[in-house]
Coordinates of C-alpha atoms in Angstrom, one line a residue:
X587 CA 0.0 0.0 0.0
X588 CA 1.1 3.6 -0.7
X589 CA 0.1 6.4 1.6
X590 CA -0.2 10.1 0.7
X591 CA 0.1 12.5 3.5
X592 CA -1.1 16.0 2.9
X593 CA -1.2 19.0 5.2
X594 CA -2.9 22.2 4.1
X595 CA -2.7 25.6 5.7
X596 CA -4.0 27.6 2.8
X597 CA -5.4 27.2 -0.7
X598 CA -4.4 29.6 -3.4
X599 CA -7.0 31.1 -5.8
X600 CA -7.1 30.4 -9.5
X601 CA -5.1 32.5 -12.0
X602 CA -5.0 32.8 -15.8
X603 CA -1.5 31.7 -16.6
X604 CA 1.2 29.3 -15.4
X605 CA 4.9 29.1 -15.6
X606 CA 6.8 25.9 -15.2
X607 CA 10.5 25.2 -14.6
X608 CA 11.4 21.6 -14.9
X609 CA 13.1 19.2 -17.3
X610 CA 11.7 18.3 -20.7
X611 CA 13.1 15.0 -22.1
X612 CA 12.5 14.0 -25.6
X613 CA 9.4 11.9 -26.6
X614 CA 10.8 8.6 -25.4
X615 CA 10.7 9.6 -21.7
X616 CA 7.6 10.8 -19.9
X617 CA 9.3 12.5 -17.0
X618 CA 9.8 16.1 -16.0
X619 CA 7.9 18.6 -18.2
X620 CA 7.0 15.8 -20.6
X621 CA 5.0 14.3 -17.7
X622 CA 3.7 17.6 -16.3
X623 CA 2.9 19.9 -19.2
X624 CA 0.3 17.7 -21.0
X625 CA -2.0 17.3 -17.9
X626 CA -1.7 20.9 -17.1
X627 CA -2.8 21.9 -20.6
X628 CA -5.6 19.3 -20.7
X629 CA -6.9 20.9 -17.5
X630 CA -7.0 24.3 -19.0
X631 CA -3.7 25.9 -18.0
X632 CA -1.3 27.8 -20.3
X633 CA 2.2 26.6 -19.7
X634 CA 5.6 28.0 -20.7
X635 CA 8.1 25.1 -20.0
X636 CA 11.8 25.8 -19.6
X637 CA 14.4 23.0 -19.5
X638 CA 16.7 22.5 -16.6
X639 CA 18.3 19.5 -18.5
X640 CA 18.2 18.3 -22.0
X641 CA 18.7 14.5 -22.0
X642 CA 18.2 11.8 -24.7
X643 CA 16.0 9.9 -22.2
X644 CA 15.5 9.7 -18.5
X645 CA 18.3 8.3 -16.3
X646 CA 16.6 5.0 -15.8
X647 CA 17.9 3.8 -19.1
X648 CA 21.4 2.2 -19.5
X649 CA 22.7 5.1 -21.5
X650 CA 21.8 8.8 -21.1
X651 CA 23.2 11.6 -23.2
X652 CA 22.7 15.3 -23.0
X653 CA 23.4 18.4 -21.1
X654 CA 22.7 19.7 -17.6
X655 CA 21.9 23.4 -18.1
X656 CA 23.4 26.1 -15.9
X657 CA 21.8 29.0 -14.2
X658 CA 23.1 31.6 -16.6
X659 CA 21.1 30.0 -19.4
X660 CA 17.9 30.3 -17.3
X661 CA 18.6 33.9 -16.4
X662 CA 19.1 34.8 -20.1
X663 CA 15.6 33.5 -20.9
X664 CA 14.1 35.4 -18.0
X665 CA 15.9 38.6 -19.1
X666 CA 14.3 38.2 -22.5
X667 CA 10.9 37.8 -20.9
X668 CA 11.4 40.7 -18.6
X669 CA 12.6 43.0 -21.5
X670 CA 9.4 42.3 -23.3
X671 CA 7.2 43.0 -20.2
X672 CA 6.1 39.4 -20.0
X673 CA 7.1 38.3 -16.5
X674 CA 4.2 40.0 -14.7
X675 CA 1.7 37.7 -16.4
X676 CA 2.8 34.6 -14.6
X677 CA 0.7 33.5 -11.7
X678 CA 2.2 30.1 -10.9
X679 CA 5.7 28.6 -10.9
X680 CA 6.3 24.8 -11.0
X681 CA 9.8 23.4 -10.5
X682 CA 10.9 19.7 -10.7
X683 CA 14.2 18.0 -11.4
X684 CA 17.1 20.5 -11.4
X685 CA 20.6 19.1 -12.2
X686 CA 23.1 21.8 -11.3
X687 CA 23.6 24.0 -8.2
X688 CA 23.9 27.1 -10.4
X689 CA 20.5 26.4 -12.0
X690 CA 18.9 26.0 -8.6
X691 CA 20.4 29.3 -7.4
X692 CA 18.9 30.9 -10.5
X693 CA 15.5 29.4 -9.8
X694 CA 15.7 31.1 -6.4
X695 CA 16.4 34.4 -8.1
X696 CA 13.6 33.9 -10.6
X697 CA 11.1 32.9 -7.9
X698 CA 11.9 35.9 -5.9
X699 CA 11.6 38.2 -8.9
X700 CA 8.2 36.7 -9.9
X701 CA 6.8 37.0 -6.4
X702 CA 7.9 40.6 -6.3
X703 CA 6.2 41.3 -9.6
X704 CA 3.1 39.4 -8.6
X705 CA 2.7 38.9 -4.8
X706 CA -0.2 36.4 -5.5
X707 CA 2.1 34.1 -7.5
X708 CA 2.0 30.5 -6.2
X709 CA 5.2 28.5 -6.3
X710 CA 4.7 24.7 -6.4
X711 CA 8.0 22.9 -5.7
X712 CA 8.6 19.2 -6.4
X713 CA 12.0 18.9 -4.7
X714 CA 13.4 16.1 -6.9
X715 CA 16.4 14.8 -4.9
X716 CA 16.1 11.1 -5.1
X717 CA 14.1 8.0 -4.2
X718 CA 14.4 4.8 -2.2
X719 CA 17.5 5.8 -0.4
X720 CA 19.4 7.1 -3.4
X721 CA 20.2 10.8 -4.2
X722 CA 19.8 11.8 -7.8
X723 CA 21.5 15.2 -7.3
X724 CA 24.7 16.6 -5.8
X725 CA 24.7 17.0 -2.0
X726 CA 25.1 20.8 -2.4
X727 CA 21.5 21.1 -3.8
X728 CA 20.0 19.6 -0.6
X729 CA 21.2 22.5 1.5
X730 CA 20.0 25.0 -1.1
X731 CA 16.6 23.5 -1.0
X732 CA 16.5 23.7 2.8
X733 CA 17.7 27.2 3.2
X734 CA 16.6 29.1 0.0
X735 CA 14.0 27.2 -2.0
X736 CA 11.6 26.0 0.7
X737 CA 11.1 29.4 2.2
X738 CA 9.8 30.6 -1.2
X739 CA 7.6 27.6 -1.9
X740 CA 3.8 27.7 -1.3
X741 CA 3.2 24.0 -2.1
X742 CA 5.8 21.3 -1.6
X743 CA 5.5 17.7 -2.9
X744 CA 8.4 15.6 -1.7
X745 CA 8.3 11.8 -1.9
X746 CA 9.1 9.9 1.3
X747 CA 12.9 9.8 0.7
X748 CA 13.0 13.5 -0.1
X749 CA 11.0 14.4 3.0
X750 CA 13.5 12.4 5.0
X751 CA 16.4 14.2 3.5
X752 CA 14.9 17.6 4.0
X753 CA 13.9 17.0 7.6
X754 CA 16.3 14.5 9.0
X755 CA 13.5 12.2 10.1
X756 CA 13.5 8.6 9.1
X757 CA 9.8 8.0 8.1
X758 CA 9.0 4.5 9.4
X759 CA 5.4 5.2 10.6
X760 CA 2.5 7.5 10.1
X761 CA 3.7 9.5 13.1
X762 CA 7.0 10.1 11.4
X763 CA 5.3 11.3 8.2
X764 CA 3.0 13.7 10.1
X765 CA 6.0 15.1 12.0
X766 CA 7.9 15.5 8.7
X767 CA 5.0 17.6 7.3
X768 CA 5.1 20.0 10.3
X769 CA 8.9 20.3 10.0
X770 CA 8.6 21.2 6.4
X771 CA 5.9 23.7 7.2
X772 CA 8.4 25.4 9.5
X773 CA 10.5 26.2 6.4
X774 CA 7.6 28.1 4.7
X775 CA 5.4 26.0 2.5
X776 CA 1.8 26.3 3.6
X777 CA 0.7 23.1 1.8
X778 CA 2.8 19.9 2.0
X779 CA 2.1 16.6 0.3
X780 CA 4.3 13.7 1.1
X781 CA 3.9 11.2 -1.7
X782 CA 4.6 7.5 -1.9
X783 CA 5.0 6.9 1.9
X784 CA 5.3 3.2 2.4
X785 CA 5.8 1.6 5.8
X786 CA 4.4 -1.1 8.0
X787 CA 2.4 -0.7 11.2
X788 CA -0.5 1.2 12.5
X789 CA -1.3 4.8 12.1
X790 CA -0.2 6.0 15.5
X791 CA -0.5 9.6 16.6
X792 CA 1.7 12.6 16.2
X793 CA 1.6 16.3 15.5
X794 CA -1.3 17.7 13.7
X795 CA -2.0 20.8 11.6
X796 CA -5.4 22.3 11.3
X797 CA -6.1 20.4 8.1
X798 CA -4.1 17.2 7.7
X799 CA -5.3 14.1 5.8
X800 CA -4.0 10.8 4.4
X801 CA -5.0 8.7 1.4
X802 CA -4.0 5.1 1.1
X803 CA -4.0 3.4 -2.3
X804 CA -3.0 -0.1 -3.5
X805 CA 0.5 -0.3 -4.9
X806 CA 0.7 -1.2 -8.5
X807 CA 3.5 -3.6 -9.4
X808 CA 6.5 -2.1 -11.3
X809 CA 8.9 0.8 -11.2
X810 CA 7.6 3.9 -13.0
X811 CA 9.3 7.2 -13.7
X812 CA 7.6 10.6 -14.0
X813 CA 4.9 9.9 -11.4
X814 CA 6.2 12.6 -9.0
X815 CA 6.2 15.2 -11.8
X816 CA 2.7 14.1 -12.8
X817 CA 1.4 14.3 -9.2
X818 CA 2.8 17.8 -8.6
X819 CA 1.2 19.0 -11.9
X820 CA -2.2 17.5 -11.1
X821 CA -2.2 18.9 -7.6
X822 CA -1.4 22.4 -9.0
X823 CA -4.1 22.1 -11.6
X824 CA -6.9 20.9 -9.3
X825 CA -6.0 23.5 -6.6
X826 CA -6.2 26.1 -9.4
X827 CA -9.4 24.8 -10.8
X828 CA -11.3 23.9 -7.7
X829 CA -9.9 25.7 -4.7
X830 CA -13.1 25.9 -2.5
X831 CA -13.3 22.1 -2.2
X832 CA -10.1 21.8 -0.2
X833 CA -7.1 19.7 -0.2
X834 CA -8.7 16.2 0.4
X835 CA -10.8 16.5 -2.7
X836 CA -7.9 17.8 -4.7
X837 CA -5.7 14.9 -3.5
X838 CA -8.4 12.4 -4.4
X839 CA -8.6 13.7 -8.0
X840 CA -4.8 13.8 -8.5
X841 CA -4.3 10.3 -7.0
X842 CA -7.3 8.9 -9.1
X843 CA -5.6 10.1 -12.3
X844 CA -2.2 8.8 -11.3
X845 CA -3.7 5.4 -10.4
X846 CA -5.6 5.2 -13.7
X847 CA -2.5 6.0 -15.7
X848 CA -0.4 3.5 -13.9
X849 CA -3.0 0.8 -14.3
X850 CA -3.2 1.5 -18.1
X851 CA 0.6 1.6 -18.3
X852 CA 1.0 -1.8 -16.5
X853 CA -1.7 -3.5 -18.5
X854 CA -0.4 -2.3 -21.9
X855 CA 3.4 -2.4 -21.3
X856 CA 4.3 -4.0 -18.0
X857 CA 5.9 -2.7 -14.9
X858 CA 8.8 -0.8 -16.5
X859 CA 7.0 0.9 -19.4
X860 CA 6.8 4.6 -20.1
X861 CA 3.6 6.3 -18.7
X862 CA 0.6 6.0 -21.0
X863 CA -0.1 9.7 -20.6
X864 CA -1.6 10.7 -23.9
X865 CA -3.8 7.6 -23.9
X866 CA -5.2 8.7 -20.5
X867 CA -6.5 12.1 -21.5
X868 CA -10.0 11.3 -20.2
X869 CA -8.7 10.1 -16.9
X870 CA -7.0 13.5 -16.5
X871 CA -10.1 15.5 -17.5
X872 CA -12.6 13.4 -15.5
X873 CA -10.9 11.3 -12.8
X874 CA -12.9 8.6 -11.2
X875 CA -12.3 8.8 -7.5
X876 CA -12.3 5.4 -6.0
X877 CA -10.3 6.0 -2.9
X878 CA -11.2 8.9 -0.5
X879 CA -8.9 10.9 1.7
X880 CA -9.3 10.6 5.4
X881 CA -9.0 13.8 7.5
X882 CA -6.8 13.2 10.5
X883 CA -9.2 14.8 12.9
X884 CA -10.5 13.4 16.2
X885 CA -12.1 14.9 19.3
X886 CA -9.7 16.0 22.0
X887 CA -9.8 15.2 25.7
X888 CA -8.5 18.7 26.5
X889 CA -10.5 20.3 29.4
X890 CA -8.3 23.2 30.3
X891 CA -5.9 25.7 28.6
X892 CA -3.0 27.6 30.0
X893 CA -1.9 30.6 27.9
X894 CA 1.4 32.4 27.9
X895 CA 0.9 36.1 27.4
X896 CA 3.7 38.0 25.6
X897 CA 4.0 36.7 22.1
X898 CA 1.0 34.4 22.5
X899 CA -2.0 36.4 23.5
X900 CA -0.2 39.6 22.5
X901 CA 1.7 40.2 19.3
X902 CA 5.4 39.5 19.5
X903 CA 8.2 42.1 19.6
X904 CA 6.4 44.7 21.7
X905 CA 8.9 44.4 24.6
X906 CA 12.4 45.4 23.6
X907 CA 14.5 42.6 25.1
X908 CA 17.6 43.8 23.3
X909 CA 17.3 47.1 25.1
X910 CA 16.9 45.3 28.4
X911 CA 20.1 43.3 27.7
X912 CA 21.9 46.4 26.7
X913 CA 21.0 48.3 29.9
X914 CA 21.9 45.4 32.2
X915 CA 24.9 44.1 30.2
X916 CA 23.3 40.6 29.8
X917 CA 24.8 38.4 27.1
X918 CA 22.5 37.3 24.2
X919 CA 22.7 33.6 25.0
X920 CA 21.6 33.9 28.6
X921 CA 18.1 34.0 29.9
X922 CA 17.4 37.5 31.4
X923 CA 15.5 36.4 34.5
X924 CA 17.9 33.6 35.2
X925 CA 20.8 36.0 34.9
X926 CA 19.2 38.4 37.3
X927 CA 18.3 35.7 39.7
X928 CA 22.0 34.7 39.9
X929 CA 23.2 38.2 41.0
X930 CA 24.9 38.0 44.3
X931 CA 23.5 41.2 45.7
X932 CA 19.8 41.6 46.5
X933 CA 20.0 45.2 45.8
X934 CA 21.4 44.5 42.3
X935 CA 18.6 42.0 41.7
X936 CA 15.9 44.5 42.8
X937 CA 17.4 47.3 40.6
X938 CA 17.7 45.0 37.6
X939 CA 14.1 43.8 38.0
X940 CA 13.0 47.4 38.1
X941 CA 14.7 48.0 34.8
X942 CA 13.0 44.9 33.3
X943 CA 9.6 46.1 34.7
X944 CA 10.2 49.6 33.2
X945 CA 10.9 48.2 29.8
X946 CA 8.0 45.7 30.0
X947 CA 5.5 48.5 30.8
X948 CA 7.0 50.6 28.0
X949 CA 6.3 47.8 25.6
X950 CA 2.7 47.5 26.9
X951 CA 1.8 51.2 26.5
X952 CA 0.3 50.3 23.1
X953 CA -0.2 46.6 23.6
X954 CA -1.7 44.8 20.7
X955 CA -3.4 41.5 20.9
X956 CA -3.0 38.6 18.5
X957 CA -5.9 38.4 16.1
X958 CA -9.0 36.7 17.7
X959 CA -7.3 36.5 21.1
X960 CA -10.3 37.9 22.9
X961 CA -12.8 35.8 20.9
X962 CA -10.9 32.5 21.4
X963 CA -10.6 33.0 25.2
X964 CA -14.3 33.9 25.4
X965 CA -15.2 30.8 23.3
X966 CA -13.1 28.5 25.5
X967 CA -14.7 29.8 28.7
X968 CA -18.2 30.1 27.3
X969 CA -19.2 27.7 24.5
X970 CA -16.6 25.1 25.3
X971 CA -16.9 25.5 29.1
X972 CA -13.2 25.0 29.6
X973 CA -10.9 26.2 32.4
X974 CA -8.5 28.9 31.2
X975 CA -5.4 30.2 33.0
X976 CA -2.7 32.7 32.3
X977 CA 1.0 31.9 33.0
X978 CA 3.5 34.6 32.1
X979 CA 7.0 35.6 32.9
X980 CA 5.9 39.2 32.8
X981 CA 5.1 41.1 36.0
X982 CA 1.5 41.5 37.3
X983 CA 1.4 45.2 36.1
X984 CA 1.6 44.0 32.5
X985 CA -1.4 41.7 33.2
X986 CA -3.3 44.7 34.6
X987 CA -2.5 46.7 31.5
X988 CA -3.7 43.8 29.3
X989 CA -7.0 43.5 31.1
X990 CA -7.6 47.3 31.2
X991 CA -7.1 47.6 27.5
X992 CA -8.9 44.5 26.3
X993 CA -12.1 42.6 26.9
X994 CA -10.4 40.1 29.3
X995 CA -11.7 39.9 32.9
X996 CA -9.9 38.7 36.0
X997 CA -11.2 37.2 39.2
X998 CA -11.7 39.6 42.1
X999 CA -9.3 37.6 44.3
X1000 CA -5.5 38.3 44.0
X1001 CA -4.0 37.0 40.8
X1002 CA -1.7 34.4 42.5
X1003 CA -4.5 33.2 44.9
X1004 CA -5.8 29.7 44.8
X1005 CA -9.5 29.0 44.4
X1006 CA -11.2 25.7 43.7
X1007 CA -13.9 27.3 41.5
X1008 CA -13.3 29.6 38.7
X1009 CA -15.4 32.8 38.9
X1010 CA -17.9 32.6 36.0
X1011 CA -17.0 36.1 34.7
X1012 CA -13.2 35.6 34.8
X1013 CA -11.3 35.2 31.5
X1014 CA -8.4 33.6 33.3
X1015 CA -8.1 31.8 36.6
X1016 CA -5.7 31.5 38.1
X1017 CA -3.2 34.0 36.8
X1018 CA 0.5 33.2 37.3
X1019 CA 3.2 35.8 36.8
X1020 CA 6.9 36.2 37.0
X1021 CA 7.3 35.0 40.5
X1022 CA 6.7 31.3 39.7
X1023 CA 8.0 30.5 36.3
X1024 CA 11.4 28.9 35.9
X1025 CA 12.9 26.0 33.9
X1026 CA 12.7 23.5 36.7
X1027 CA 9.8 24.6 38.9
X1028 CA 6.5 23.2 37.5
X1029 CA 4.7 22.9 40.8
X1030 CA 2.6 25.9 40.1
X1031 CA 1.4 24.4 36.8
X1032 CA 0.4 21.2 38.7
X1033 CA -1.3 23.4 41.3
X1034 CA -3.5 24.8 38.5
X1035 CA -4.5 21.2 37.6
X1036 CA -5.3 20.5 41.2
X1037 CA -7.4 23.7 41.5
X1038 CA -9.3 22.7 38.3
X1039 CA -9.6 19.1 39.4
X1040 CA -8.1 17.9 36.1
X1041 CA -5.3 15.5 35.3
X1042 CA -2.3 17.1 33.7
X1043 CA -2.7 15.2 30.5
X1044 CA -6.1 16.9 29.9
X1045 CA -4.5 20.4 30.0
X1046 CA -3.0 22.2 27.0
X1047 CA -0.2 24.8 27.4
X1048 CA -0.2 27.4 24.5
X1049 CA 3.0 29.4 24.1
X1050 CA 5.4 30.9 21.6
X1051 CA 8.6 29.4 22.8
X1052 CA 10.3 26.0 23.2
X1053 CA 10.5 26.8 26.9
X1054 CA 6.7 26.9 27.2
X1055 CA 6.5 23.5 25.7
X1056 CA 9.3 22.1 27.9
X1057 CA 7.5 23.2 31.0
X1058 CA 4.3 21.6 29.7
X1059 CA 6.2 18.4 29.2
X1060 CA 7.7 18.4 32.6
X1061 CA 4.3 18.8 34.1
X1062 CA 2.8 16.0 32.0
X1063 CA 0.7 18.4 29.9
X1064 CA 0.1 18.8 26.2
X1065 CA 1.9 21.6 24.4
X1066 CA 0.9 23.9 21.5
X1067 CA 3.5 26.1 19.8
X1068 CA 2.1 29.2 18.1
X1069 CA 3.7 30.7 15.0
X1070 CA 5.8 28.6 12.6
X1071 CA 8.4 30.9 11.2
X1072 CA 12.0 32.1 11.5
X1073 CA 11.8 32.1 15.3
X1074 CA 11.2 28.3 15.4
X1075 CA 13.9 26.2 13.8
X1076 CA 13.7 22.6 12.8
X1077 CA 15.8 21.8 15.9
X1078 CA 13.1 23.4 18.0
X1079 CA 10.3 21.4 16.4
X1080 CA 12.4 18.2 16.5
X1081 CA 13.0 18.5 20.2
X1082 CA 10.0 16.3 21.0
X1083 CA 8.5 18.8 23.4
X1084 CA 6.1 20.3 20.8
X1085 CA 2.9 18.3 20.5
X1086 CA 1.1 20.4 18.0
X1087 CA 1.7 23.7 16.1
X1088 CA -0.6 26.5 15.0
X1089 CA 0.0 29.6 13.0
X1090 CA -2.7 31.7 14.7
X1091 CA -4.9 31.7 17.8
X1092 CA -7.9 31.3 15.5
X1093 CA -6.6 27.8 14.6
X1094 CA -7.0 26.9 18.3
X1095 CA -10.8 26.7 17.7
X1096 CA -10.2 24.1 15.1
X1097 CA -7.7 22.3 17.4
X1098 CA -10.1 22.2 20.3
X1099 CA -13.4 22.1 18.5
X1100 CA -13.5 18.4 18.0
X1101 CA -11.7 18.5 14.6
X1102 CA -8.2 17.6 15.7
X1103 CA -6.2 15.8 18.4
X1104 CA -2.7 16.3 19.7
X1105 CA 0.1 13.9 19.8
X1106 CA -0.3 11.5 22.7
X1107 CA 3.1 9.9 22.2
X1108 CA 5.1 13.0 23.4
X1109 CA 8.8 13.4 23.3
X1110 CA 10.8 10.5 22.1
X1111 CA 8.2 9.1 19.8
X1112 CA 9.8 8.4 16.4

C-alpha cells in the first residue's frame, strides 16, 4: 500500500497563466515537463516550459546523453521575458528536477523576482532529490533547497525519501510522516504533500496541523518514472481549478488520475513501461475517484488551557528585550531572568528587575493582541466551558494593562491566589506571573491542575517558545506552539516537546473544536 500524507494551511485562488520550470526530455521519456505539461494543458492551463536539463532519455535507461543546463542559461531566458514585459503575467511557478547548483540558485532568483512582480504568484515545488535511499543530485543542492527554496515555496510535494532528506526524520510510521509535514511547514510551504510513503504498522499519533489528511492506495507492481512530476502538476491544476473544495478532494482527484495512468501503463506495457499519458486524457479530465482521503481529525480530551501572554496572546516584539540586555549588560545567549536571579546582591537584583519592569511597561503602552485572542478565550470559557489560566514571565502590572485595554476579565481575588472554583466572569483563573516561572519549577502548573480538578494530560499549554513546551512536558501536559516561522527552527520542532503547532490563535478553535487531536506519544516518539 502507498500512503499520501497532505497538510494544508491555505489554498491559493485560480489565475490565468502558469509558468513551469522543470526538465523536458524528448518523446521517449515521460518524466519532468513531458510528464507535467500535458496534464496541465488538458486541465486548461497555459504553460511556458523551460528546460533544466536536455537529455536523450531519463536516467533509468542504461545510457543517457545530453546536457545539464546552468543558471546563466535560465537567467538569459528570464531577461528576455522581462525585457518584453512578459514576466508580470505569470501566476504560478512549478519546478521539478534540477541538475546543477547554479540552475537551482537561478531558480531562487527567478522565484523571488516573480513573487515581487506578482505577490499572489504561487510556487509549487517538487524537490526532486532522489528516491528509495538514493540521491539523484549533488549534496550541495539539498542545503540550497532547505535554506533558500523551501522558504519561497507555497506548495511542496516531496516523496518519502525527499521528506526524510529535508527534515532528517526517518519515516517509518505515520507519526513520522506527520511530523515531517510539520517540520517542512516550518520552512515556509503552507501546503505539504508527502507522496509514496510506504511503511508497516498502525497509524499512531503525532503532531497535527489544522487540516491534515491521508490517502491510502494499493501499490501497482512495477517501477515507474515521472509519477512525481505528474502528481505535482495534477495537484497544482486541481488546486487552481477547484480551490473551494479543499485539499482532500484535490488529493483524491490527483491520485485517481495517477492510479488510472499506472494501471493502463501496466496493462499495456508491463511494470517498466513509459507512462501512457496521452492515452489517459479522459482520466486527466474526469478522474474517477475510488479512494477517498481521510482527514486526521479526532475529538480531544483537553479540558483546560493555560496561555502564555507575551507573544502568545499579545503580538510578539512589543517588549524590547535587546534594550533590556543592553541596559543590564546581559549576554545574548543567557536568559534574562535567570541572569538576574544569579546576581549576588539583593540590591542589584531589585534594581535589575526594576529595569525589566520599566521596559515591559514601556512595551505594553500600546499593547496589541493577536488576532482573535479575545474571541478565542471567550469561546473557550463560554461555548466550550473550559478552564482557562494565564501563565506569564511578565510582571503583574503587565497583566493589569492587558486587562484594562482588552475585553479580558480577571477574578476579584489576588491573581496568585488559589480557588477551587473559577469565577464565571473571569477570563483567566488562576493568573500566574513572573514569581513562579522557571525552567525547573513546574509545581505551580500542577497546582493549577489541582485547582481545576483535572489530570495534567487533559491540560494544554499554549506558548510561543520552546521553553513553554518544555514546562508543559515536565508537568505532563500537552503543548501547543504558536507561530511557525523564523523564530522556530527545525531543531526546535524536532525537540519532541512540541505536541502540535498552530499559526494563529484562530486555529485553536479548530484544534479544540472536535476536529483535531494532539500527539499522545510525546517526546521521544519516532
